[in-house]
Amino acid sequence: MPVNASFEGRAYPPSSSYLIGREHVRDFADALGATSPLHTDVEAARAAGYRDVIAPPTFAVVIAQRLESQFVADPEAGVDFTRVVHGEEKFVHHAPLAAGDEVVGVLHIDRVREVAGNTMVSTRVELSTPEGTPLTTVISSLVVRGGSA
């Protein structure tokens, strides 16, 4: 079954909150090789004006991919995950993500189109505080390969 093009324009309900943990930020920074003490040292982060350690800019993908799974796992969407290739990712940061932050998100399916036998899906995840203050916008392109396995 091909990807359901009628999902274009759909927004999923807001997610439950995701609590950013200090050790998760440190582990993510370590995995990236991000050496700034702002990611690992609470006192350095506070001295720089942050409440706690701040996540590297790409940390938002951890939360965004959880939300994107709503679309991928939706049987009506028709996405065969074994055929998905990640195309591109962009981040627009409105505020840094810090340890201790509670984050909620809304997944938007902005575009679904066929290109050369493949389906290109553009998603946008708006991350915010539970009160609605914008934190990060994550824009992704997924390619669902066409053809037979």
Short mmCIF file of C-alpha atoms in Angstrom, two decimals:
data_model
loop_
_atom_site.label_atom_id
_atom_site.label_comp_id
_atom_site.label_asym_id
_atom_site.label_seq_id
_atom_site.Cartn_x
_atom_site.Cartn_y
_atom_site.Cartn_z
CA MET A 1 0.00 0.00 0.00
CA PRO A 2 1.42 3.45 -0.91
CA VAL A 3 1.71 6.30 1.59
CA ASN A 4 -1.68 7.92 2.08
CA ALA A 5 -1.44 11.38 0.49
CA SER A 6 -4.54 12.54 2.37
CA PHE A 7 -2.32 12.86 5.47
CA GLU A 8 -0.86 16.05 4.00
CA GLY A 9 -1.96 18.92 6.22
CA ARG A 10 -2.71 16.69 9.20
CA ALA A 11 -1.66 17.66 12.73
CA TYR A 12 -1.57 15.08 15.48
CA PRO A 13 -2.74 15.95 19.00
CA PRO A 14 -0.14 17.38 21.40
CA SER A 15 2.14 14.79 22.93
CA SER A 16 2.48 13.98 26.58
CA SER A 17 5.32 15.89 28.21
CA TYR A 18 8.93 14.79 27.83
CA LEU A 19 11.19 15.65 30.77
CA ILE A 20 14.75 16.39 29.68
CA GLY A 21 17.17 14.67 32.05
CA ARG A 22 20.60 16.03 32.91
CA GLU A 23 22.33 12.71 32.30
CA HIS A 24 20.55 12.28 28.98
CA VAL A 25 21.92 15.68 27.89
CA ARG A 26 25.41 14.70 29.04
CA ASP A 27 25.24 11.33 27.27
CA PHE A 28 23.96 12.92 24.07
CA ALA A 29 26.74 15.53 24.15
CA ASP A 30 29.32 12.79 24.75
CA ALA A 31 28.00 10.72 21.83
CA LEU A 32 28.32 13.76 19.56
CA GLY A 33 31.73 14.74 20.83
CA ALA A 34 30.27 18.09 21.94
CA THR A 35 32.82 19.35 24.45
CA SER A 36 31.27 22.58 25.67
CA PRO A 37 30.95 22.57 29.46
CA LEU A 38 27.47 24.08 28.96
CA HIS A 39 26.33 20.55 28.09
CA THR A 40 27.96 18.80 31.04
CA ASP A 41 28.76 21.19 33.89
CA VAL A 42 25.83 22.66 35.84
CA GLU A 43 27.94 25.45 37.34
CA ALA A 44 29.33 26.47 33.93
CA ALA A 45 25.81 26.53 32.49
CA ARG A 46 24.53 28.64 35.42
CA ALA A 47 27.47 31.02 35.11
CA ALA A 48 26.45 31.49 31.46
CA GLY A 49 22.90 32.35 32.53
CA TYR A 50 21.17 28.99 32.08
CA ARG A 51 19.13 27.20 34.72
CA ASP A 52 20.91 23.88 34.12
CA VAL A 53 23.02 22.16 31.46
CA ILE A 54 21.76 22.89 27.97
CA ALA A 55 21.30 20.27 25.29
CA PRO A 56 23.30 20.35 22.06
CA PRO A 57 21.19 21.85 19.25
CA THR A 58 20.44 18.49 17.63
CA PHE A 59 19.05 17.01 20.88
CA ALA A 60 15.59 18.11 19.75
CA VAL A 61 15.60 15.18 17.30
CA VAL A 62 15.27 12.77 20.24
CA ILE A 63 11.85 14.23 21.04
CA ALA A 64 10.86 14.89 17.41
CA GLN A 65 11.40 11.28 16.37
CA ARG A 66 9.10 10.11 19.14
CA LEU A 67 6.39 12.30 17.69
CA GLU A 68 7.12 11.29 14.08
CA SER A 69 6.53 7.69 15.10
CA GLN A 70 2.82 8.56 15.41
CA PHE A 71 2.70 8.97 11.63
CA VAL A 72 4.97 6.04 10.81
CA ALA A 73 3.00 3.67 13.08
CA ASP A 74 -0.43 4.88 11.94
CA PRO A 75 -1.81 2.00 9.84
CA GLU A 76 -3.93 4.42 7.78
CA ALA A 77 -0.79 6.34 6.75
CA GLY A 78 0.54 3.36 4.79
CA VAL A 79 4.20 3.86 5.72
CA ASP A 80 6.38 0.76 5.45
CA PHE A 81 9.14 1.68 7.91
CA THR A 82 11.51 -0.86 6.33
CA ARG A 83 11.48 1.40 3.26
CA VAL A 84 12.05 4.72 5.06
CA VAL A 85 15.25 6.67 4.50
CA HIS A 86 15.88 9.88 6.39
CA GLY A 87 16.38 12.68 3.89
CA GLU A 88 17.05 15.91 5.73
CA GLU A 89 16.61 17.62 9.10
CA LYS A 90 16.50 21.32 10.00
CA PHE A 91 16.21 22.98 13.38
CA VAL A 92 14.87 26.41 14.26
CA HIS A 93 15.68 27.14 17.88
CA HIS A 94 13.52 29.63 19.75
CA ALA A 95 15.11 28.87 23.14
CA PRO A 96 17.72 26.38 24.37
CA LEU A 97 16.55 23.03 25.70
CA ALA A 98 17.84 22.53 29.24
CA ALA A 99 17.89 19.71 31.74
CA GLY A 100 14.71 19.86 33.79
CA ASP A 101 12.60 21.28 30.95
CA GLU A 102 9.24 19.70 30.25
CA VAL A 103 8.58 19.65 26.53
CA VAL A 104 5.42 18.88 24.57
CA GLY A 105 5.17 18.66 20.81
CA VAL A 106 2.78 18.66 17.92
CA LEU A 107 3.53 16.70 14.74
CA HIS A 108 2.44 18.24 11.44
CA ILE A 109 2.51 16.38 8.12
CA ASP A 110 3.23 19.31 5.83
CA ARG A 111 3.65 17.57 2.49
CA VAL A 112 3.24 14.14 0.91
CA ARG A 113 4.26 13.82 -2.73
CA GLU A 114 5.41 11.21 -5.21
CA VAL A 115 8.82 11.72 -6.82
CA ALA A 116 10.34 9.18 -9.22
CA GLY A 117 8.41 6.28 -7.70
CA ASN A 118 9.21 7.25 -4.10
CA THR A 119 7.12 9.16 -1.59
CA MET A 120 8.61 12.30 -0.05
CA VAL A 121 7.10 13.25 3.30
CA SER A 122 7.84 16.58 4.97
CA THR A 123 7.11 16.74 8.67
CA ARG A 124 7.31 19.57 11.17
CA VAL A 125 7.41 19.10 14.92
CA GLU A 126 6.70 22.15 17.05
CA LEU A 127 8.24 21.72 20.50
CA SER A 128 7.12 23.99 23.32
CA THR A 129 6.68 24.20 27.06
CA PRO A 130 3.39 22.83 28.41
CA GLU A 131 2.27 26.47 28.67
CA GLY A 132 2.87 26.97 24.94
CA THR A 133 6.17 28.86 24.86
CA PRO A 134 7.96 27.84 21.62
CA LEU A 135 11.28 26.02 22.08
CA THR A 136 12.31 24.35 18.81
CA THR A 137 10.85 23.61 15.39
CA VAL A 138 12.18 20.43 13.77
CA ILE A 139 11.59 20.04 10.03
CA SER A 140 12.28 16.61 8.53
CA SER A 141 12.17 15.02 5.11
CA LEU A 142 11.51 11.30 4.92
CA VAL A 143 11.80 9.24 1.76
CA VAL A 144 9.62 6.14 1.56
CA ARG A 145 11.23 4.11 -1.19
CA GLY A 146 8.87 2.74 -3.79
CA GLY A 147 9.14 -0.45 -5.78
CA SER A 148 9.39 -4.00 -4.57
CA ALA A 149 11.53 -5.16 -1.66
#
